[in-house]
Amino acid sequence: MMREWMDRALLVLGWGAVIAAVAGIVLHVGNWQQRTLVLLASGAMWLMLGAVVGVVLLLLARGWRSAAVGAAVLVGAGALVVPSYVPEARAADGPEVVVLQSNILFGKADPKAVVSTVRDNDVDVLTVEELTFDAITALRAAGLEEQLPHVYLEAAHAGGGGTGIYSRYPLRDTEKFDGFVMSNLGATMEHPQRGPISVFAFHPMPPNLDFVAWSNEMRRVDEILAATSAPAIVGADFNATQNHSAYRALLDGPFASAADQTGDGILLTYPADRRWGPLLGIDYVLVAGGVAEDVRTLTLPGTDHRAVLATLRMDR
């Protein structure tokens, strides 16, 4: 009797986990236009992990047919997640460009930590969001512009609206794009070996704060990237995960996620200032006309985002 009761309990729990995984798959594949569904889709990856738990529980319950259904759901979830963990086969033979992407939380990130990260990793391009005028002063005092002397900065006095591009090499054709609440920037970097490389720093509005703005701004980013020729580099806090169709649309053309190229998959970057975090991957480096050779996240004191450091090898 006890065994029968345990089997039934395991079956119920197993089916609950499988149903959660199905919900995660649906949230991932849907092109949702409703705020609630988009916010739920942010965590679809975690729901899809329910397929693993469900199959184990159903096998323990000896529910063979139920376990077969769970296995099919697991295969479906794997088809969505696993490709990000398969490294890209092709290589590039051009110059190396090291990119650091960092949201510095209203300018509160430790400036010395930012500068030491740039210096120790020989960073060529830094894209930074939530840049304030006080942060510019602090970063300059810490020696950032000695490492990356060419800048295009659109700072804010307070809040998260400021954005900046710091570069080892000269910048020209700088542009602050219209259609955004916060500053979203582009420039052309004159690389001494590769020549002109487009550089972008994007920061759409968070969908939980202004869903309409986020939707419109992600479409605007897609338009900008669709009109861009390789080579090009993007550093961004998209306030979007891989579970959002608005993010995946950016990869329909020549741009690829650096983490996808290296097989590092989903890099969790937010929130980084919680003992239980980070849970979501919303910070990215994208590249067109090049291949990432190494990607990793870094913790910078004072900010709620992990920075993304990517070593790119550009095509000749």
PDB file of C-alpha atoms in Angstrom:
ATOM      1  CA  MET A   1       0.000   0.000   0.000  1.00  0.00           C
ATOM      2  CA  MET A   2       2.819   2.402   0.901  1.00  0.00           C
ATOM      3  CA  ARG A   3       4.582   1.675  -2.400  1.00  0.00           C
ATOM      4  CA  GLU A   4       1.382   2.311  -4.349  1.00  0.00           C
ATOM      5  CA  TRP A   5       0.871   5.634  -2.559  1.00  0.00           C
ATOM      6  CA  MET A   6       4.462   6.697  -3.272  1.00  0.00           C
ATOM      7  CA  ASP A   7       4.135   5.770  -6.944  1.00  0.00           C
ATOM      8  CA  ARG A   8       1.011   7.892  -7.258  1.00  0.00           C
ATOM      9  CA  ALA A   9       2.704  10.827  -5.552  1.00  0.00           C
ATOM     10  CA  LEU A  10       5.720  10.503  -7.820  1.00  0.00           C
ATOM     11  CA  LEU A  11       3.468  10.322 -10.865  1.00  0.00           C
ATOM     12  CA  VAL A  12       1.679  13.520  -9.849  1.00  0.00           C
ATOM     13  CA  LEU A  13       4.931  15.355  -9.167  1.00  0.00           C
ATOM     14  CA  GLY A  14       6.503  14.006 -12.353  1.00  0.00           C
ATOM     15  CA  TRP A  15       3.605  15.077 -14.510  1.00  0.00           C
ATOM     16  CA  GLY A  16       3.649  18.494 -12.848  1.00  0.00           C
ATOM     17  CA  ALA A  17       7.317  18.894 -13.755  1.00  0.00           C
ATOM     18  CA  VAL A  18       6.682  17.763 -17.348  1.00  0.00           C
ATOM     19  CA  ILE A  19       3.774  20.190 -17.706  1.00  0.00           C
ATOM     20  CA  ALA A  20       6.019  22.991 -16.420  1.00  0.00           C
ATOM     21  CA  ALA A  21       8.569  22.047 -19.100  1.00  0.00           C
ATOM     22  CA  VAL A  22       5.878  22.134 -21.790  1.00  0.00           C
ATOM     23  CA  ALA A  23       4.906  25.615 -20.562  1.00  0.00           C
ATOM     24  CA  GLY A  24       8.558  26.635 -20.841  1.00  0.00           C
ATOM     25  CA  ILE A  25       8.761  25.370 -24.417  1.00  0.00           C
ATOM     26  CA  VAL A  26       5.581  27.208 -25.378  1.00  0.00           C
ATOM     27  CA  LEU A  27       6.827  30.420 -23.752  1.00  0.00           C
ATOM     28  CA  HIS A  28      10.138  30.106 -25.585  1.00  0.00           C
ATOM     29  CA  VAL A  29       8.814  29.487 -29.093  1.00  0.00           C
ATOM     30  CA  GLY A  30       5.940  31.964 -28.998  1.00  0.00           C
ATOM     31  CA  ASN A  31       6.197  35.424 -30.517  1.00  0.00           C
ATOM     32  CA  TRP A  32       4.389  36.944 -27.567  1.00  0.00           C
ATOM     33  CA  GLN A  33       3.109  40.498 -27.654  1.00  0.00           C
ATOM     34  CA  GLN A  34       1.571  40.525 -24.183  1.00  0.00           C
ATOM     35  CA  ARG A  35       3.571  41.923 -21.270  1.00  0.00           C
ATOM     36  CA  THR A  36       2.751  39.106 -18.848  1.00  0.00           C
ATOM     37  CA  LEU A  37       3.738  36.350 -21.275  1.00  0.00           C
ATOM     38  CA  VAL A  38       6.959  38.123 -22.252  1.00  0.00           C
ATOM     39  CA  LEU A  39       7.938  38.472 -18.601  1.00  0.00           C
ATOM     40  CA  LEU A  40       7.120  34.816 -17.947  1.00  0.00           C
ATOM     41  CA  ALA A  41       9.175  33.833 -20.993  1.00  0.00           C
ATOM     42  CA  SER A  42      12.260  35.335 -19.323  1.00  0.00           C
ATOM     43  CA  GLY A  43      12.476  32.236 -17.133  1.00  0.00           C
ATOM     44  CA  ALA A  44      11.379  29.653 -19.705  1.00  0.00           C
ATOM     45  CA  MET A  45      14.756  27.913 -19.505  1.00  0.00           C
ATOM     46  CA  TRP A  46      14.206  27.119 -15.830  1.00  0.00           C
ATOM     47  CA  LEU A  47      10.759  25.724 -16.562  1.00  0.00           C
ATOM     48  CA  MET A  48      12.204  23.515 -19.293  1.00  0.00           C
ATOM     49  CA  LEU A  49      14.517  21.929 -16.726  1.00  0.00           C
ATOM     50  CA  GLY A  50      11.341  20.395 -15.349  1.00  0.00           C
ATOM     51  CA  ALA A  51      11.568  17.833 -18.144  1.00  0.00           C
ATOM     52  CA  VAL A  52      14.679  16.341 -16.537  1.00  0.00           C
ATOM     53  CA  VAL A  53      13.068  16.220 -13.102  1.00  0.00           C
ATOM     54  CA  GLY A  54       9.832  14.863 -14.532  1.00  0.00           C
ATOM     55  CA  VAL A  55      11.470  11.975 -16.382  1.00  0.00           C
ATOM     56  CA  VAL A  56      13.403  10.937 -13.263  1.00  0.00           C
ATOM     57  CA  LEU A  57      10.293  11.024 -11.077  1.00  0.00           C
ATOM     58  CA  LEU A  58       8.174   9.139 -13.592  1.00  0.00           C
ATOM     59  CA  LEU A  59      10.833   6.443 -13.933  1.00  0.00           C
ATOM     60  CA  LEU A  60      10.999   6.109 -10.156  1.00  0.00           C
ATOM     61  CA  ALA A  61       7.217   5.701 -10.171  1.00  0.00           C
ATOM     62  CA  ARG A  62       7.559   3.011 -12.852  1.00  0.00           C
ATOM     63  CA  GLY A  63       5.190   4.963 -15.068  1.00  0.00           C
ATOM     64  CA  TRP A  64       6.816   3.818 -18.280  1.00  0.00           C
ATOM     65  CA  ARG A  65       4.377   5.400 -20.725  1.00  0.00           C
ATOM     66  CA  SER A  66       4.360   8.631 -18.767  1.00  0.00           C
ATOM     67  CA  ALA A  67       8.162   8.588 -18.734  1.00  0.00           C
ATOM     68  CA  ALA A  68       8.153   8.153 -22.513  1.00  0.00           C
ATOM     69  CA  VAL A  69       6.018  11.288 -22.840  1.00  0.00           C
ATOM     70  CA  GLY A  70       8.390  13.113 -20.503  1.00  0.00           C
ATOM     71  CA  ALA A  71      11.349  11.959 -22.577  1.00  0.00           C
ATOM     72  CA  ALA A  72       9.735  13.383 -25.713  1.00  0.00           C
ATOM     73  CA  VAL A  73       9.292  16.723 -23.936  1.00  0.00           C
ATOM     74  CA  LEU A  74      12.906  16.543 -22.799  1.00  0.00           C
ATOM     75  CA  VAL A  75      14.041  16.040 -26.393  1.00  0.00           C
ATOM     76  CA  GLY A  76      11.991  19.069 -27.446  1.00  0.00           C
ATOM     77  CA  ALA A  77      13.495  21.227 -24.712  1.00  0.00           C
ATOM     78  CA  GLY A  78      16.966  20.006 -25.592  1.00  0.00           C
ATOM     79  CA  ALA A  79      16.457  20.942 -29.235  1.00  0.00           C
ATOM     80  CA  LEU A  80      15.891  24.538 -28.129  1.00  0.00           C
ATOM     81  CA  VAL A  81      18.716  24.792 -25.594  1.00  0.00           C
ATOM     82  CA  VAL A  82      21.532  22.467 -26.679  1.00  0.00           C
ATOM     83  CA  PRO A  83      22.526  24.281 -29.944  1.00  0.00           C
ATOM     84  CA  SER A  84      23.837  27.213 -27.872  1.00  0.00           C
ATOM     85  CA  TYR A  85      26.302  24.808 -26.262  1.00  0.00           C
ATOM     86  CA  VAL A  86      27.733  23.500 -29.531  1.00  0.00           C
ATOM     87  CA  PRO A  87      30.799  25.550 -30.610  1.00  0.00           C
ATOM     88  CA  GLU A  88      30.826  27.019 -34.101  1.00  0.00           C
ATOM     89  CA  ALA A  89      33.122  25.049 -36.380  1.00  0.00           C
ATOM     90  CA  ARG A  90      34.463  27.882 -38.520  1.00  0.00           C
ATOM     91  CA  ALA A  91      37.443  30.051 -37.643  1.00  0.00           C
ATOM     92  CA  ALA A  92      38.587  33.516 -38.674  1.00  0.00           C
ATOM     93  CA  ASP A  93      42.094  34.655 -39.627  1.00  0.00           C
ATOM     94  CA  GLY A  94      41.956  38.406 -39.028  1.00  0.00           C
ATOM     95  CA  PRO A  95      43.012  40.545 -36.065  1.00  0.00           C
ATOM     96  CA  GLU A  96      41.855  39.974 -32.508  1.00  0.00           C
ATOM     97  CA  VAL A  97      39.452  42.399 -30.825  1.00  0.00           C
ATOM     98  CA  VAL A  98      38.691  42.085 -27.110  1.00  0.00           C
ATOM     99  CA  VAL A  99      35.292  43.471 -26.079  1.00  0.00           C
ATOM    100  CA  LEU A 100      33.970  44.171 -22.589  1.00  0.00           C
ATOM    101  CA  GLN A 101      30.249  44.817 -22.081  1.00  0.00           C
ATOM    102  CA  SER A 102      29.126  46.178 -18.708  1.00  0.00           C
ATOM    103  CA  ASN A 103      26.020  47.720 -17.172  1.00  0.00           C
ATOM    104  CA  ILE A 104      27.398  49.714 -14.233  1.00  0.00           C
ATOM    105  CA  LEU A 105      24.142  50.295 -12.234  1.00  0.00           C
ATOM    106  CA  PHE A 106      23.559  54.052 -12.330  1.00  0.00           C
ATOM    107  CA  GLY A 107      27.322  54.602 -12.427  1.00  0.00           C
ATOM    108  CA  LYS A 108      27.934  52.788  -9.121  1.00  0.00           C
ATOM    109  CA  ALA A 109      30.379  50.139 -10.335  1.00  0.00           C
ATOM    110  CA  ASP A 110      33.822  50.361  -8.733  1.00  0.00           C
ATOM    111  CA  PRO A 111      35.833  52.452 -11.251  1.00  0.00           C
ATOM    112  CA  LYS A 112      39.156  50.911 -10.215  1.00  0.00           C
ATOM    113  CA  ALA A 113      37.731  47.430 -10.807  1.00  0.00           C
ATOM    114  CA  VAL A 114      36.480  48.468 -14.246  1.00  0.00           C
ATOM    115  CA  VAL A 115      39.870  49.916 -15.212  1.00  0.00           C
ATOM    116  CA  SER A 116      41.835  46.951 -13.877  1.00  0.00           C
ATOM    117  CA  THR A 117      39.561  44.595 -15.825  1.00  0.00           C
ATOM    118  CA  VAL A 118      40.183  46.594 -18.991  1.00  0.00           C
ATOM    119  CA  ARG A 119      43.939  46.712 -18.399  1.00  0.00           C
ATOM    120  CA  ASP A 120      44.421  43.095 -17.277  1.00  0.00           C
ATOM    121  CA  ASN A 121      42.467  41.717 -20.247  1.00  0.00           C
ATOM    122  CA  ASP A 122      43.866  44.074 -22.910  1.00  0.00           C
ATOM    123  CA  VAL A 123      40.342  45.231 -23.765  1.00  0.00           C
ATOM    124  CA  ASP A 124      40.023  47.083 -27.063  1.00  0.00           C
ATOM    125  CA  VAL A 125      36.372  48.143 -26.818  1.00  0.00           C
ATOM    126  CA  LEU A 126      34.239  48.792 -23.739  1.00  0.00           C
ATOM    127  CA  THR A 127      30.493  49.308 -24.074  1.00  0.00           C
ATOM    128  CA  VAL A 128      28.904  50.604 -20.902  1.00  0.00           C
ATOM    129  CA  GLU A 129      25.299  51.248 -19.903  1.00  0.00           C
ATOM    130  CA  GLU A 130      23.820  53.350 -17.069  1.00  0.00           C
ATOM    131  CA  LEU A 131      26.702  55.762 -17.444  1.00  0.00           C
ATOM    132  CA  THR A 132      26.485  58.968 -15.394  1.00  0.00           C
ATOM    133  CA  PHE A 133      28.572  62.121 -15.507  1.00  0.00           C
ATOM    134  CA  ASP A 134      29.972  61.279 -12.067  1.00  0.00           C
ATOM    135  CA  ALA A 135      30.945  57.831 -13.354  1.00  0.00           C
ATOM    136  CA  ILE A 136      32.781  59.367 -16.312  1.00  0.00           C
ATOM    137  CA  THR A 137      34.783  61.521 -13.896  1.00  0.00           C
ATOM    138  CA  ALA A 138      35.554  58.570 -11.614  1.00  0.00           C
ATOM    139  CA  LEU A 139      36.542  56.289 -14.496  1.00  0.00           C
ATOM    140  CA  ARG A 140      38.771  58.986 -15.940  1.00  0.00           C
ATOM    141  CA  ALA A 141      40.455  59.511 -12.577  1.00  0.00           C
ATOM    142  CA  ALA A 142      41.015  55.754 -12.320  1.00  0.00           C
ATOM    143  CA  GLY A 143      42.820  55.803 -15.667  1.00  0.00           C
ATOM    144  CA  LEU A 144      40.250  54.360 -18.068  1.00  0.00           C
ATOM    145  CA  GLU A 145      40.916  56.884 -20.811  1.00  0.00           C
ATOM    146  CA  GLU A 146      44.630  56.148 -20.606  1.00  0.00           C
ATOM    147  CA  GLN A 147      43.778  52.592 -21.629  1.00  0.00           C
ATOM    148  CA  LEU A 148      40.947  53.470 -24.039  1.00  0.00           C
ATOM    149  CA  PRO A 149      41.524  57.074 -25.137  1.00  0.00           C
ATOM    150  CA  HIS A 150      38.866  57.318 -27.860  1.00  0.00           C
ATOM    151  CA  VAL A 151      35.365  57.802 -26.508  1.00  0.00           C
ATOM    152  CA  TYR A 152      31.790  58.468 -27.480  1.00  0.00           C
ATOM    153  CA  LEU A 153      29.763  59.165 -24.344  1.00  0.00           C
ATOM    154  CA  GLU A 154      26.133  60.140 -23.853  1.00  0.00           C
ATOM    155  CA  ALA A 155      25.875  60.295 -20.064  1.00  0.00           C
ATOM    156  CA  ALA A 156      22.951  61.017 -17.737  1.00  0.00           C
ATOM    157  CA  HIS A 157      23.042  63.049 -14.538  1.00  0.00           C
ATOM    158  CA  ALA A 158      21.287  60.197 -12.719  1.00  0.00           C
ATOM    159  CA  GLY A 159      19.416  56.996 -13.463  1.00  0.00           C
ATOM    160  CA  GLY A 160      20.083  54.445 -16.160  1.00  0.00           C
ATOM    161  CA  GLY A 161      19.792  56.443 -19.377  1.00  0.00           C
ATOM    162  CA  GLY A 162      23.472  57.036 -20.102  1.00  0.00           C
ATOM    163  CA  THR A 163      25.567  54.916 -22.464  1.00  0.00           C
ATOM    164  CA  GLY A 164      29.156  55.005 -23.657  1.00  0.00           C
ATOM    165  CA  ILE A 165      31.701  53.491 -26.025  1.00  0.00           C
ATOM    166  CA  TYR A 166      35.380  53.489 -25.039  1.00  0.00           C
ATOM    167  CA  SER A 167      37.903  52.380 -27.661  1.00  0.00           C
ATOM    168  CA  ARG A 168      41.616  51.770 -28.030  1.00  0.00           C
ATOM    169  CA  TYR A 169      41.357  52.969 -31.628  1.00  0.00           C
ATOM    170  CA  PRO A 170      39.891  56.150 -33.177  1.00  0.00           C
ATOM    171  CA  LEU A 171      36.117  56.504 -33.454  1.00  0.00           C
ATOM    172  CA  ARG A 172      34.235  58.383 -36.151  1.00  0.00           C
ATOM    173  CA  ASP A 173      30.684  58.689 -37.491  1.00  0.00           C
ATOM    174  CA  THR A 174      29.268  58.614 -33.970  1.00  0.00           C
ATOM    175  CA  GLU A 175      25.486  58.457 -33.726  1.00  0.00           C
ATOM    176  CA  LYS A 176      22.860  58.532 -31.015  1.00  0.00           C
ATOM    177  CA  PHE A 177      19.927  56.631 -32.486  1.00  0.00           C
ATOM    178  CA  ASP A 178      16.415  57.973 -32.354  1.00  0.00           C
ATOM    179  CA  GLY A 179      13.469  55.868 -31.237  1.00  0.00           C
ATOM    180  CA  PHE A 180      14.854  55.029 -27.784  1.00  0.00           C
ATOM    181  CA  VAL A 181      14.102  56.273 -24.283  1.00  0.00           C
ATOM    182  CA  MET A 182      17.693  55.735 -23.119  1.00  0.00           C
ATOM    183  CA  SER A 183      20.854  56.460 -25.098  1.00  0.00           C
ATOM    184  CA  ASN A 184      21.653  53.821 -27.719  1.00  0.00           C
ATOM    185  CA  LEU A 185      24.839  54.498 -29.649  1.00  0.00           C
ATOM    186  CA  GLY A 186      26.812  53.580 -32.738  1.00  0.00           C
ATOM    187  CA  ALA A 187      30.240  54.514 -34.066  1.00  0.00           C
ATOM    188  CA  THR A 188      32.861  53.376 -36.534  1.00  0.00           C
ATOM    189  CA  MET A 189      36.152  52.207 -35.049  1.00  0.00           C
ATOM    190  CA  GLU A 190      39.244  52.526 -37.244  1.00  0.00           C
ATOM    191  CA  HIS A 191      41.162  49.351 -36.516  1.00  0.00           C
ATOM    192  CA  PRO A 192      44.794  49.588 -37.692  1.00  0.00           C
ATOM    193  CA  GLN A 193      44.732  46.085 -39.217  1.00  0.00           C
ATOM    194  CA  ARG A 194      41.070  45.449 -40.111  1.00  0.00           C
ATOM    195  CA  GLY A 195      40.011  48.948 -41.047  1.00  0.00           C
ATOM    196  CA  PRO A 196      36.542  50.289 -40.173  1.00  0.00           C
ATOM    197  CA  ILE A 197      34.478  48.205 -37.740  1.00  0.00           C
ATOM    198  CA  SER A 198      30.999  49.296 -36.668  1.00  0.00           C
ATOM    199  CA  VAL A 199      30.520  49.340 -32.900  1.00  0.00           C
ATOM    200  CA  PHE A 200      27.157  49.540 -31.137  1.00  0.00           C
ATOM    201  CA  ALA A 201      26.105  49.953 -27.514  1.00  0.00           C
ATOM    202  CA  PHE A 202      22.418  49.133 -26.993  1.00  0.00           C
ATOM    203  CA  HIS A 203      20.205  49.413 -23.924  1.00  0.00           C
ATOM    204  CA  PRO A 204      16.458  49.085 -24.581  1.00  0.00           C
ATOM    205  CA  MET A 205      14.007  49.814 -21.796  1.00  0.00           C
ATOM    206  CA  PRO A 206      13.271  46.933 -19.394  1.00  0.00           C
ATOM    207  CA  PRO A 207       9.958  45.306 -20.398  1.00  0.00           C
ATOM    208  CA  ASN A 208       8.725  45.250 -16.803  1.00  0.00           C
ATOM    209  CA  LEU A 209       9.033  49.059 -16.641  1.00  0.00           C
ATOM    210  CA  ASP A 210       7.734  49.994 -20.106  1.00  0.00           C
ATOM    211  CA  PHE A 211       6.674  47.020 -22.205  1.00  0.00           C
ATOM    212  CA  VAL A 212       5.569  49.065 -25.221  1.00  0.00           C
ATOM    213  CA  ALA A 213       8.892  50.916 -25.325  1.00  0.00           C
ATOM    214  CA  TRP A 214      10.875  47.658 -25.000  1.00  0.00           C
ATOM    215  CA  SER A 215       8.938  46.052 -27.857  1.00  0.00           C
ATOM    216  CA  ASN A 216       9.390  49.061 -30.129  1.00  0.00           C
ATOM    217  CA  GLU A 217      13.052  49.494 -29.216  1.00  0.00           C
ATOM    218  CA  MET A 218      13.931  45.842 -29.851  1.00  0.00           C
ATOM    219  CA  ARG A 219      12.383  46.202 -33.311  1.00  0.00           C
ATOM    220  CA  ARG A 220      14.413  49.385 -33.789  1.00  0.00           C
ATOM    221  CA  VAL A 221      17.620  47.526 -32.849  1.00  0.00           C
ATOM    222  CA  ASP A 222      16.717  44.860 -35.391  1.00  0.00           C
ATOM    223  CA  GLU A 223      16.282  47.545 -38.076  1.00  0.00           C
ATOM    224  CA  ILE A 224      19.661  49.100 -37.251  1.00  0.00           C
ATOM    225  CA  LEU A 225      21.502  45.783 -37.339  1.00  0.00           C
ATOM    226  CA  ALA A 226      19.744  44.698 -40.535  1.00  0.00           C
ATOM    227  CA  ALA A 227      21.086  47.827 -42.227  1.00  0.00           C
ATOM    228  CA  THR A 228      24.651  47.239 -40.964  1.00  0.00           C
ATOM    229  CA  SER A 229      27.376  45.584 -42.993  1.00  0.00           C
ATOM    230  CA  ALA A 230      30.073  43.394 -41.473  1.00  0.00           C
ATOM    231  CA  PRO A 231      32.395  43.743 -39.717  1.00  0.00           C
ATOM    232  CA  ALA A 232      30.465  44.936 -36.697  1.00  0.00           C
ATOM    233  CA  ILE A 233      30.436  44.448 -32.930  1.00  0.00           C
ATOM    234  CA  VAL A 234      27.597  44.899 -30.449  1.00  0.00           C
ATOM    235  CA  GLY A 235      27.809  45.226 -26.685  1.00  0.00           C
ATOM    236  CA  ALA A 236      24.387  45.364 -25.088  1.00  0.00           C
ATOM    237  CA  ASP A 237      22.112  44.963 -22.151  1.00  0.00           C
ATOM    238  CA  PHE A 238      19.053  43.999 -24.181  1.00  0.00           C
ATOM    239  CA  ASN A 239      16.865  43.394 -21.127  1.00  0.00           C
ATOM    240  CA  ALA A 240      15.943  40.220 -23.005  1.00  0.00           C
ATOM    241  CA  THR A 241      16.877  36.572 -22.694  1.00  0.00           C
ATOM    242  CA  GLN A 242      17.366  33.909 -25.343  1.00  0.00           C
ATOM    243  CA  ASN A 243      13.786  32.902 -24.619  1.00  0.00           C
ATOM    244  CA  HIS A 244      12.493  36.113 -26.204  1.00  0.00           C
ATOM    245  CA  SER A 245      11.721  36.077 -29.907  1.00  0.00           C
ATOM    246  CA  ALA A 246      12.576  39.796 -30.031  1.00  0.00           C
ATOM    247  CA  TYR A 247      16.164  38.915 -29.107  1.00  0.00           C
ATOM    248  CA  ARG A 248      16.419  35.898 -31.400  1.00  0.00           C
ATOM    249  CA  ALA A 249      15.243  38.056 -34.319  1.00  0.00           C
ATOM    250  CA  LEU A 250      18.510  39.992 -34.041  1.00  0.00           C
ATOM    251  CA  LEU A 251      20.401  36.828 -34.991  1.00  0.00           C
ATOM    252  CA  ASP A 252      18.476  36.162 -38.209  1.00  0.00           C
ATOM    253  CA  GLY A 253      21.048  38.068 -40.280  1.00  0.00           C
ATOM    254  CA  PRO A 254      24.855  38.254 -40.130  1.00  0.00           C
ATOM    255  CA  PHE A 255      25.063  38.787 -36.365  1.00  0.00           C
ATOM    256  CA  ALA A 256      25.791  35.939 -33.979  1.00  0.00           C
ATOM    257  CA  SER A 257      26.039  35.745 -30.218  1.00  0.00           C
ATOM    258  CA  ALA A 258      29.636  35.369 -29.090  1.00  0.00           C
ATOM    259  CA  ALA A 259      28.540  32.901 -26.389  1.00  0.00           C
ATOM    260  CA  ASP A 260      26.712  30.785 -28.962  1.00  0.00           C
ATOM    261  CA  GLN A 261      29.787  30.727 -31.187  1.00  0.00           C
ATOM    262  CA  THR A 262      32.038  29.446 -28.400  1.00  0.00           C
ATOM    263  CA  GLY A 263      29.455  26.969 -27.119  1.00  0.00           C
ATOM    264  CA  ASP A 264      29.164  28.719 -23.763  1.00  0.00           C
ATOM    265  CA  GLY A 265      25.420  28.996 -24.240  1.00  0.00           C
ATOM    266  CA  ILE A 266      23.376  30.981 -21.759  1.00  0.00           C
ATOM    267  CA  LEU A 267      25.578  33.343 -19.747  1.00  0.00           C
ATOM    268  CA  LEU A 268      23.711  34.350 -16.599  1.00  0.00           C
ATOM    269  CA  THR A 269      24.389  38.018 -15.856  1.00  0.00           C
ATOM    270  CA  TYR A 270      21.469  39.418 -13.824  1.00  0.00           C
ATOM    271  CA  PRO A 271      20.910  40.045 -10.953  1.00  0.00           C
ATOM    272  CA  ALA A 272      24.525  39.704  -9.854  1.00  0.00           C
ATOM    273  CA  ASP A 273      24.117  41.493  -6.521  1.00  0.00           C
ATOM    274  CA  ARG A 274      21.911  38.837  -4.904  1.00  0.00           C
ATOM    275  CA  ARG A 275      23.082  35.764  -3.040  1.00  0.00           C
ATOM    276  CA  TRP A 276      20.692  33.685  -5.161  1.00  0.00           C
ATOM    277  CA  GLY A 277      21.611  35.313  -8.483  1.00  0.00           C
ATOM    278  CA  PRO A 278      22.213  35.697 -11.304  1.00  0.00           C
ATOM    279  CA  LEU A 279      19.248  33.911 -12.852  1.00  0.00           C
ATOM    280  CA  LEU A 280      18.885  35.568 -16.272  1.00  0.00           C
ATOM    281  CA  GLY A 281      21.171  36.193 -19.223  1.00  0.00           C
ATOM    282  CA  ILE A 282      20.430  39.662 -20.604  1.00  0.00           C
ATOM    283  CA  ASP A 283      23.918  41.025 -21.409  1.00  0.00           C
ATOM    284  CA  TYR A 284      25.520  40.080 -24.726  1.00  0.00           C
ATOM    285  CA  VAL A 285      28.330  40.580 -27.165  1.00  0.00           C
ATOM    286  CA  LEU A 286      27.296  40.050 -30.802  1.00  0.00           C
ATOM    287  CA  VAL A 287      29.570  39.962 -33.824  1.00  0.00           C
ATOM    288  CA  ALA A 288      29.187  40.079 -37.603  1.00  0.00           C
ATOM    289  CA  GLY A 289      32.196  39.278 -39.751  1.00  0.00           C
ATOM    290  CA  GLY A 290      34.103  37.510 -37.027  1.00  0.00           C
ATOM    291  CA  VAL A 291      34.163  34.567 -34.636  1.00  0.00           C
ATOM    292  CA  ALA A 292      34.383  34.572 -30.858  1.00  0.00           C
ATOM    293  CA  GLU A 293      37.292  32.546 -29.494  1.00  0.00           C
ATOM    294  CA  ASP A 294      36.571  33.000 -25.786  1.00  0.00           C
ATOM    295  CA  VAL A 295      33.663  34.380 -23.760  1.00  0.00           C
ATOM    296  CA  ARG A 296      33.172  34.644 -20.022  1.00  0.00           C
ATOM    297  CA  THR A 297      31.420  36.724 -17.401  1.00  0.00           C
ATOM    298  CA  LEU A 298      33.143  38.813 -14.753  1.00  0.00           C
ATOM    299  CA  THR A 299      31.940  40.202 -11.442  1.00  0.00           C
ATOM    300  CA  LEU A 300      32.473  43.938 -10.971  1.00  0.00           C
ATOM    301  CA  PRO A 301      31.829  45.307  -7.464  1.00  0.00           C
ATOM    302  CA  GLY A 302      29.021  47.827  -7.195  1.00  0.00           C
ATOM    303  CA  THR A 303      26.831  46.711 -10.094  1.00  0.00           C
ATOM    304  CA  ASP A 304      23.946  44.289 -10.404  1.00  0.00           C
ATOM    305  CA  HIS A 305      25.121  42.897 -13.769  1.00  0.00           C
ATOM    306  CA  ARG A 306      28.005  40.608 -14.538  1.00  0.00           C
ATOM    307  CA  ALA A 307      30.165  41.985 -17.313  1.00  0.00           C
ATOM    308  CA  VAL A 308      30.697  39.970 -20.496  1.00  0.00           C
ATOM    309  CA  LEU A 309      34.249  39.667 -21.813  1.00  0.00           C
ATOM    310  CA  ALA A 310      34.629  38.333 -25.361  1.00  0.00           C
ATOM    311  CA  THR A 311      37.747  37.741 -27.433  1.00  0.00           C
ATOM    312  CA  LEU A 312      36.791  38.030 -31.097  1.00  0.00           C
ATOM    313  CA  ARG A 313      38.786  37.072 -34.161  1.00  0.00           C
ATOM    314  CA  MET A 314      37.644  39.187 -37.092  1.00  0.00           C
ATOM    315  CA  ASP A 315      37.480  37.965 -40.679  1.00  0.00           C
ATOM    316  CA  ARG A 316      40.009  39.451 -43.060  1.00  0.00           C
TER     317      ARG A 316
END
